[in-house]
Every structure is written in C-alpha cells, then in structure tokens.
Coordinates of C-alpha atoms and ligand atoms in Angstrom, one line a residue:
M1 CA 45.3 26.3 33.9
T2 CA 43.1 26.3 31.0
A3 CA 42.3 29.2 29.5
S4 CA 38.7 30.3 29.4
R5 CA 37.6 30.6 25.6
S6 CA 34.5 32.5 26.5
R7 CA 34.2 35.9 25.4
P8 CA 31.6 38.2 27.5
D9 CA 28.9 39.5 25.3
T10 CA 29.0 36.8 22.6
D11 CA 26.1 35.0 21.9
H12 CA 27.2 31.7 21.2
Y13 CA 23.7 30.2 20.7
A14 CA 23.3 32.6 17.5
E15 CA 27.0 32.1 16.5
I16 CA 26.9 28.6 16.5
E17 CA 23.6 28.6 14.5
E18 CA 25.7 30.4 11.8
L19 CA 28.3 28.1 11.6
G20 CA 25.5 25.5 11.1
A21 CA 25.6 23.7 14.2
S22 CA 22.9 23.3 16.6
P23 CA 22.7 22.3 21.0
L24 CA 21.4 18.9 21.0
W25 CA 20.2 19.1 24.2
R26 CA 17.7 21.8 23.3
Y27 CA 16.4 18.9 20.8
Y28 CA 17.1 15.8 22.7
G29 CA 13.4 15.1 23.3
A30 CA 12.2 15.9 19.7
I31 CA 15.2 13.6 18.6
F32 CA 15.1 10.4 20.9
D33 CA 11.1 9.8 21.7
S34 CA 10.1 7.2 24.3
E35 CA 7.9 5.8 21.7
P36 CA 6.8 6.5 18.2
R37 CA 4.3 9.2 17.6
S38 CA 3.0 9.1 13.9
R39 CA 1.8 12.4 12.2
A40 CA -0.8 10.4 10.4
V41 CA -4.3 10.0 12.1
P42 CA -7.0 7.1 12.0
Y43 CA -9.1 7.8 9.1
L44 CA -11.7 6.2 6.9
W45 CA -12.2 6.9 3.3
G46 CA -15.9 5.9 2.1
Y47 CA -16.0 4.6 -1.3
Q48 CA -19.8 5.2 -1.7
R49 CA -19.2 9.0 -1.3
L50 CA -15.8 9.3 -3.5
R51 CA -17.5 7.2 -6.3
P52 CA -20.1 10.1 -7.8
H53 CA -16.5 12.1 -7.7
M54 CA -14.8 9.3 -9.5
L55 CA -17.5 9.1 -12.1
H56 CA -17.9 13.2 -12.6
F57 CA -13.9 13.7 -13.4
A58 CA -14.2 10.5 -15.4
D59 CA -16.5 12.4 -17.5
A60 CA -15.3 16.1 -17.1
L61 CA -11.3 15.3 -17.6
S62 CA -9.9 13.2 -20.7
L63 CA -7.4 11.0 -19.6
E64 CA -5.3 13.3 -21.7
E65 CA -5.7 16.0 -19.3
A66 CA -5.3 13.8 -15.8
E67 CA -2.9 11.3 -17.4
R68 CA -3.4 9.0 -14.0
R69 CA -7.1 10.0 -13.4
V70 CA -6.5 9.0 -9.3
L71 CA -8.1 10.7 -6.4
M72 CA -5.3 10.4 -3.8
L73 CA -6.5 9.3 -0.2
V74 CA -4.4 11.6 1.9
N75 CA -4.1 11.8 5.3
P76 CA -5.5 14.8 7.0
G77 CA -2.2 14.5 9.1
M78 CA 0.1 14.0 6.1
T79 CA -0.6 16.4 3.8
E80 CA 2.3 17.8 2.8
P81 CA 4.0 15.9 1.1
P82 CA 0.9 14.1 0.8
A83 CA 0.8 10.0 2.2
T84 CA -1.8 8.2 3.5
V85 CA 0.1 7.0 6.2
N86 CA 3.7 7.4 6.9
N87 CA 5.5 5.1 4.4
L88 CA 2.7 4.5 2.3
Y89 CA 0.1 6.1 0.0
A90 CA -3.3 4.7 -1.3
G91 CA -5.6 6.4 -4.5
I92 CA -8.3 5.2 -6.3
Q93 CA -8.1 5.4 -9.9
I94 CA -10.6 5.3 -12.7
I95 CA -10.6 4.4 -16.3
L96 CA -12.8 4.3 -19.3
P97 CA -13.4 1.8 -21.9
G98 CA -10.8 2.8 -25.0
E99 CA -8.5 5.0 -22.7
T100 CA -5.2 4.0 -22.5
A101 CA -2.2 5.4 -19.9
Q102 CA 1.5 6.2 -20.9
A103 CA 3.7 3.8 -19.9
H104 CA 6.3 4.3 -17.3
R105 CA 8.6 3.4 -14.4
H106 CA 9.6 4.4 -11.0
T107 CA 11.6 2.9 -8.4
A108 CA 8.9 3.2 -6.0
N109 CA 6.8 -0.3 -5.7
A110 CA 3.2 -0.6 -6.3
F111 CA 0.4 -3.0 -6.9
R112 CA -3.3 -2.4 -8.1
F113 CA -5.9 -4.3 -6.2
I114 CA -9.3 -4.0 -8.6
I115 CA -12.6 -2.5 -7.1
E116 CA -14.9 -3.0 -9.9
G117 CA -15.4 -3.4 -13.6
E118 CA -14.0 -5.5 -16.4
G119 CA -11.9 -5.6 -19.6
A120 CA -9.0 -3.8 -18.7
Y121 CA -5.2 -4.9 -18.6
T122 CA -2.0 -3.6 -17.6
T123 CA 1.0 -4.5 -19.3
V124 CA 4.0 -5.2 -16.8
D125 CA 7.7 -5.3 -18.4
G126 CA 6.0 -6.7 -21.6
E127 CA 3.5 -9.2 -20.1
R128 CA -0.5 -8.3 -20.7
V129 CA -2.0 -8.8 -17.3
H130 CA -5.8 -9.0 -17.3
M131 CA -7.7 -7.4 -14.3
H132 CA -11.0 -8.6 -12.5
P133 CA -12.0 -7.5 -9.4
G134 CA -10.7 -8.7 -6.2
D135 CA -7.0 -9.5 -8.4
L136 CA -4.0 -8.4 -6.4
L137 CA -1.5 -7.1 -9.3
L138 CA 2.1 -6.3 -9.0
T139 CA 4.4 -3.4 -10.7
P140 CA 7.3 -3.5 -8.7
G141 CA 10.1 -0.8 -8.8
W142 CA 11.5 -0.3 -11.8
H143 CA 9.0 -2.4 -13.9
W144 CA 7.6 -0.5 -17.1
H145 CA 3.6 -0.2 -16.7
D146 CA 1.1 1.1 -18.8
H147 CA -2.8 0.4 -19.2
Y148 CA -5.6 -0.2 -21.4
H149 CA -9.3 -0.6 -20.9
E150 CA -11.2 -2.5 -23.9
G151 CA -14.0 -3.7 -22.0
D152 CA -17.5 -1.7 -21.3
G153 CA -18.1 0.8 -18.4
P154 CA -15.7 2.3 -15.9
M155 CA -13.1 0.5 -14.1
M156 CA -11.6 1.1 -10.6
W157 CA -9.3 0.1 -8.7
L158 CA -7.0 0.8 -5.4
D159 CA -3.7 2.1 -6.3
G160 CA -1.1 1.3 -3.5
L161 CA 2.7 2.8 -3.4
D162 CA 5.3 3.1 -0.9
Y163 CA 6.4 6.5 -2.7
P164 CA 6.6 8.3 0.6
L165 CA 9.3 5.9 1.9
T166 CA 11.0 5.9 -1.4
N167 CA 11.1 9.7 -1.4
A168 CA 12.2 9.6 2.5
M169 CA 15.0 7.9 1.6
E170 CA 16.1 10.3 -1.6
A171 CA 16.2 7.1 -3.7
G172 CA 13.4 8.1 -6.2
F173 CA 13.3 8.2 -9.9
F174 CA 10.9 8.3 -12.6
E175 CA 10.9 7.5 -16.4
L176 CA 8.9 7.7 -19.3
Y177 CA 8.8 5.0 -22.2
G178 CA 10.0 5.6 -25.7
Q179 CA 6.3 4.9 -27.3
R180 CA 3.0 5.4 -25.1
L181 CA 2.2 1.5 -25.0
Q182 CA 4.5 -1.5 -24.7
K183 CA 4.2 -4.1 -27.1
P184 CA 3.3 -7.8 -25.5
A185 CA 7.1 -9.4 -25.1
T186 CA 4.9 -13.0 -23.7
P187 CA 2.0 -14.9 -23.7
D188 CA -0.9 -12.8 -21.9
D189 CA -1.0 -13.4 -17.9
L190 CA 2.0 -16.2 -18.2
S191 CA 3.6 -15.3 -14.7
S192 CA 0.3 -16.1 -13.1
R193 CA -0.5 -19.5 -15.0
Q194 CA 3.1 -20.0 -14.0
F195 CA 3.5 -19.7 -10.4
I196 CA -0.1 -19.6 -9.1
H197 CA -0.2 -22.8 -7.6
G198 CA 2.9 -22.0 -5.5
R199 CA 4.3 -25.3 -4.6
L200 CA 4.8 -26.1 -8.3
N201 CA 7.1 -23.5 -9.7
P202 CA 8.9 -23.1 -12.9
T203 CA 12.8 -24.0 -12.5
W204 CA 13.7 -22.2 -15.7
V205 CA 12.7 -18.6 -14.3
P206 CA 15.7 -16.7 -12.5
R207 CA 15.1 -16.7 -9.1
N208 CA 14.0 -13.3 -8.0
P209 CA 14.4 -12.6 -4.0
V210 CA 13.4 -8.7 -4.2
N211 CA 10.2 -9.0 -5.5
S212 CA 7.7 -11.8 -6.6
P213 CA 7.5 -12.8 -10.6
I214 CA 3.6 -13.0 -10.4
G215 CA 1.9 -10.0 -12.3
N216 CA -1.3 -11.1 -10.8
Y217 CA -2.6 -12.9 -8.1
P218 CA -6.4 -13.7 -9.2
W219 CA -9.3 -13.6 -7.0
T220 CA -10.6 -17.1 -7.8
E221 CA -7.2 -18.7 -6.0
T222 CA -7.3 -16.0 -3.3
E223 CA -10.8 -16.8 -2.5
R224 CA -10.7 -20.5 -3.0
A225 CA -7.3 -20.2 -0.4
L226 CA -9.3 -18.3 1.9
T227 CA -12.3 -20.5 1.6
S228 CA -10.7 -24.0 2.0
I229 CA -9.7 -22.9 5.3
S230 CA -12.2 -20.4 6.8
D231 CA -13.8 -23.0 8.7
D232 CA -11.1 -24.8 10.1
A233 CA -8.5 -22.3 10.9
T234 CA -7.9 -20.5 14.1
G235 CA -6.3 -17.4 12.8
S236 CA -5.3 -14.7 14.7
L237 CA -6.9 -13.4 18.1
Y238 CA -6.1 -9.7 16.4
D239 CA -6.5 -10.2 12.6
G240 CA -8.7 -12.8 12.2
I241 CA -8.0 -15.3 9.0
M242 CA -4.8 -13.2 7.5
L243 CA -3.3 -14.6 4.7
E244 CA -0.1 -13.1 3.1
Y245 CA 0.4 -12.7 -0.7
T246 CA 4.1 -14.2 -1.2
N247 CA 6.7 -14.3 -3.1
P248 CA 6.9 -17.9 -4.6
H249 CA 10.8 -17.9 -4.6
T250 CA 11.1 -16.9 -1.0
G251 CA 8.0 -17.5 0.9
G252 CA 7.9 -13.5 2.1
P253 CA 6.6 -10.7 0.9
V254 CA 5.3 -9.5 -2.6
M255 CA 7.6 -6.7 -2.7
P256 CA 10.7 -5.7 -0.5
T257 CA 8.8 -2.6 1.3
M258 CA 5.2 -4.0 1.3
S259 CA 3.5 -6.9 2.7
C260 CA 0.1 -7.6 1.1
R261 CA -2.3 -9.4 2.8
I262 CA -5.9 -10.7 2.7
S263 CA -7.8 -11.4 5.9
R264 CA -11.3 -12.7 7.1
L265 CA -13.1 -11.6 10.3
P266 CA -15.6 -14.3 11.0
A267 CA -19.4 -13.3 12.0
R268 CA -19.3 -11.8 15.3
F269 CA -15.5 -11.5 15.5
D270 CA -14.2 -9.6 18.3
G271 CA -10.7 -8.9 18.1
R272 CA -8.1 -8.3 20.6
A273 CA -6.4 -4.8 20.6
H274 CA -2.3 -4.6 19.8
Q275 CA -0.1 -2.2 18.5
H276 CA 2.8 -2.3 16.1
T277 CA 5.3 0.2 14.3
S278 CA 4.2 -0.6 10.9
S279 CA 1.6 1.3 9.7
T280 CA -1.4 -0.4 7.7
I281 CA -3.9 0.6 4.9
Y282 CA -7.1 -1.3 4.6
H283 CA -9.3 -1.8 1.8
V284 CA -13.0 -3.8 2.4
V285 CA -13.4 -6.4 -0.2
A286 CA -17.0 -7.3 1.4
G287 CA -19.1 -6.9 4.7
E288 CA -19.1 -4.6 7.4
G289 CA -17.8 -3.8 10.7
R290 CA -15.6 -1.6 13.1
T291 CA -12.1 -1.1 13.9
E292 CA -11.3 0.9 17.4
V293 CA -8.0 2.8 16.9
G294 CA -6.9 4.7 20.1
G295 CA -10.2 6.3 20.9
T296 CA -11.8 6.7 17.3
V297 CA -13.9 4.7 15.9
L298 CA -13.5 3.6 11.9
Q299 CA -16.9 2.4 10.9
W300 CA -16.5 0.5 7.8
G301 CA -18.6 -1.3 4.8
P302 CA -18.0 -2.7 1.1
K303 CA -15.4 -1.0 -0.5
D304 CA -14.1 1.6 2.1
V305 CA -10.6 2.3 2.8
F306 CA -9.0 3.2 6.0
A307 CA -5.7 3.8 7.5
I308 CA -4.1 3.0 10.7
P309 CA -1.1 4.8 11.7
A310 CA 2.3 3.3 13.3
W311 CA 2.0 2.1 16.9
A312 CA -1.8 3.5 17.3
P313 CA -3.6 0.6 19.4
H314 CA -6.6 -1.0 17.3
R315 CA -8.7 -3.9 17.2
H316 CA -11.1 -5.4 14.9
V317 CA -15.0 -6.0 15.4
N318 CA -17.3 -7.8 12.9
A319 CA -20.6 -7.4 14.8
S320 CA -22.9 -8.6 11.9
T321 CA -23.7 -12.2 11.2
G322 CA -21.8 -12.4 8.1
D323 CA -18.1 -12.6 7.5
A324 CA -16.0 -9.5 6.5
T325 CA -13.0 -9.5 4.0
L326 CA -10.3 -7.3 3.9
M327 CA -7.7 -6.6 1.8
S328 CA -4.6 -4.7 3.6
Y329 CA -0.9 -3.7 3.3
T330 CA 1.8 -2.5 5.1
D331 CA 5.5 -1.6 5.3
E332 CA 6.5 -4.3 8.0
P333 CA 9.0 -5.9 5.2
A334 CA 10.8 -2.3 5.2
Q335 CA 10.9 -2.4 8.9
R336 CA 11.9 -5.6 10.0
A337 CA 14.7 -5.4 7.3
L338 CA 16.1 -2.6 9.0
G339 CA 15.4 -4.3 12.3
F340 CA 12.9 -1.4 13.8
Y341 CA 9.8 -3.8 13.7
R342 CA 8.1 -4.1 17.2
E343 CA 4.8 -5.6 18.1
R344 CA 2.7 -6.0 21.2
P345 CA -0.9 -6.8 22.5
V346 CA -2.6 -4.0 24.3
D347 CA -4.6 -4.9 27.0
Ligands
LIG1 FE1 2.9 3.9 -12.0
LIG2 FE1 -2.7 -4.8 13.4

C-alpha cells in the first residue's frame, strides 16, 4: 500500500508557489486558447490630425533634444510596452533641413516609407540612399544607419520596425556608431541601380538569403509595376491588386520577419472578409475607403495609418470612383517560418 504524503492543515497551493511551481489545471484555458485573441485593437491614426503636432515638435524640439523626432503610433490595447500591433511598430518621423541623426544599429529590422518632402538621404552600411515620396527604404537588422536632410522644408516618413517581436524573443542588441555620420563607402544608390530590375541581377554581389540587398525600392518603379497590371490583373478577392516587395536573391520577403506590400483597390472594390494570424499595418498612399474589422469601421484617407490585429476578421471597401493605393506590412514571414501562419475566409 502506498503511504499518503498529504499532511493535514497544509496549504499545498501556497507551498508550491513558494517553491516556484504553479498548478497547470488553473491556467489551462489561459495558455491554450481555442483561437488567438489579440491584445491589439483595430485603430486608425489620422495623418491630417497628427501633422500639425509633428510640425510643432519640429519647431519646439531640436533634433539633439529628441534625437529621432518620432511620434510612436501606439495601439490603445498595447501601451506597455508600446507597440502598434502584436509584433510590429509604426511611427512617424520628421526632420528639418540641415538636420542629421546619429548613426546606430540594432538587431530589430526596420524600413522607412517616405510620406512627404525631398532632399534627405539615409546612409545604410556605407551606401547613401536618397529618399523621395513613396520610396521604401530598408535598414535590415544590424545594418548601420543615419540620415541627413540637405533639401528644403520638412521631411516625414513612416518608420516600420519589428522591435516588439525582437524584444519578445529577448534578442535585442543596440549600438552607437563611433562617429555621428558614416562616410560613404560606395556610389550613391548603387544597390537600387544594381538590383531594381529584379530579373537581371549582378552576379558578383554575394547572395543574401536573410534580407534584400536593395537599399531603396523607388516609387517610380513601384508605380510602374502597379500601373502595368492594374487594368488586367484579377487580384485577390481580399486584398485587391497586391504586390510584395521582394528580395531579388530569393523572391521572398525583403526581411525575415516582415513582408512589405503595395496594393491597389480599384474604384468600387468591395472586398471579401478573411482573417489571418499575422497582424497588418497599413499606410494609405492615395485615395480613400474603409476597412471593416470585426464591428469596427476604419474610415481612411490619404496618408492615414491603420492597424488590423491578428485573427481579426476584416474586409476592405473602396466605394469611391477613384483607385486607392495602400502600403502595408505584416509579420507573416515570421509566422510562416515558425509554422504558425493560418488564414481563412470569413463568411
Ligand atoms: Fe534605427
Ligand atoms: Fe488581410
């Protein structure tokens, strides 16, 4: 017969807690949800309402005071630590003529999508990359980057990063460069000129399967790609005419954790609803419409940013008579790499 090890008057729950153990049977539902429940909520950041505040801070704060003068777009459901959706972050940065930002690098992957202004460049691992509205600039993980604005008037861009994911993985490193700015080590915009044609790639550049070697995907090329197929392509019932920016060496996403996309919703587009485990952040390049996310309607116009949480059913509608163009990014590549990605239509 087995001897009972239970002692009368013993609070076993309290004792196991002191021993650093917890009863799984009390947490089972919280750990194994039947489906994902994002802490993020559907949310829209109106660009025209934020813009005057950006201009105010550009006047009121020197770049030395703010270093990188950025308004973080913080999801009301994800304030601590601040994030825009579960794994991703968006911010809007403003710089003035003559300003520079200290060169640094971090393991988090980042990109910039230029919203307005001309005349600034960023230097990424020694390559000066010039920015124009609609350009997508990459600063993949652990690449040195700084910027300088030599044009007139303010410049604003969307910053996209995967730091919430990097930090959740406890893999975040950060380092300042020894000097404020990097010296150019290659001709300006060389990577864009070498690779942007996509189907004819230089044979002498080492293959990089982790991130795209292209510093800038210029708007002129993006617009040309969209325009050349917009009238003929069927597109997706959910996303319209959606193109993915790709790594020319792999055909895959530009960075390992984030896929960047550009899409056109034709006039009168009435999208079908779906849901996916990836979260998405959208930036409206042009046009207007609405996105229904669960019971929330996000009514968007030019330059707005909006967030769709993981597994939230959503559909896009462009009820206007003109096209709408949307830039977006998602953590789908990270989820696919880990075998977590799921997607399904919603009736
Ligand atoms: Fe950075
Ligand atoms: Fe979607």
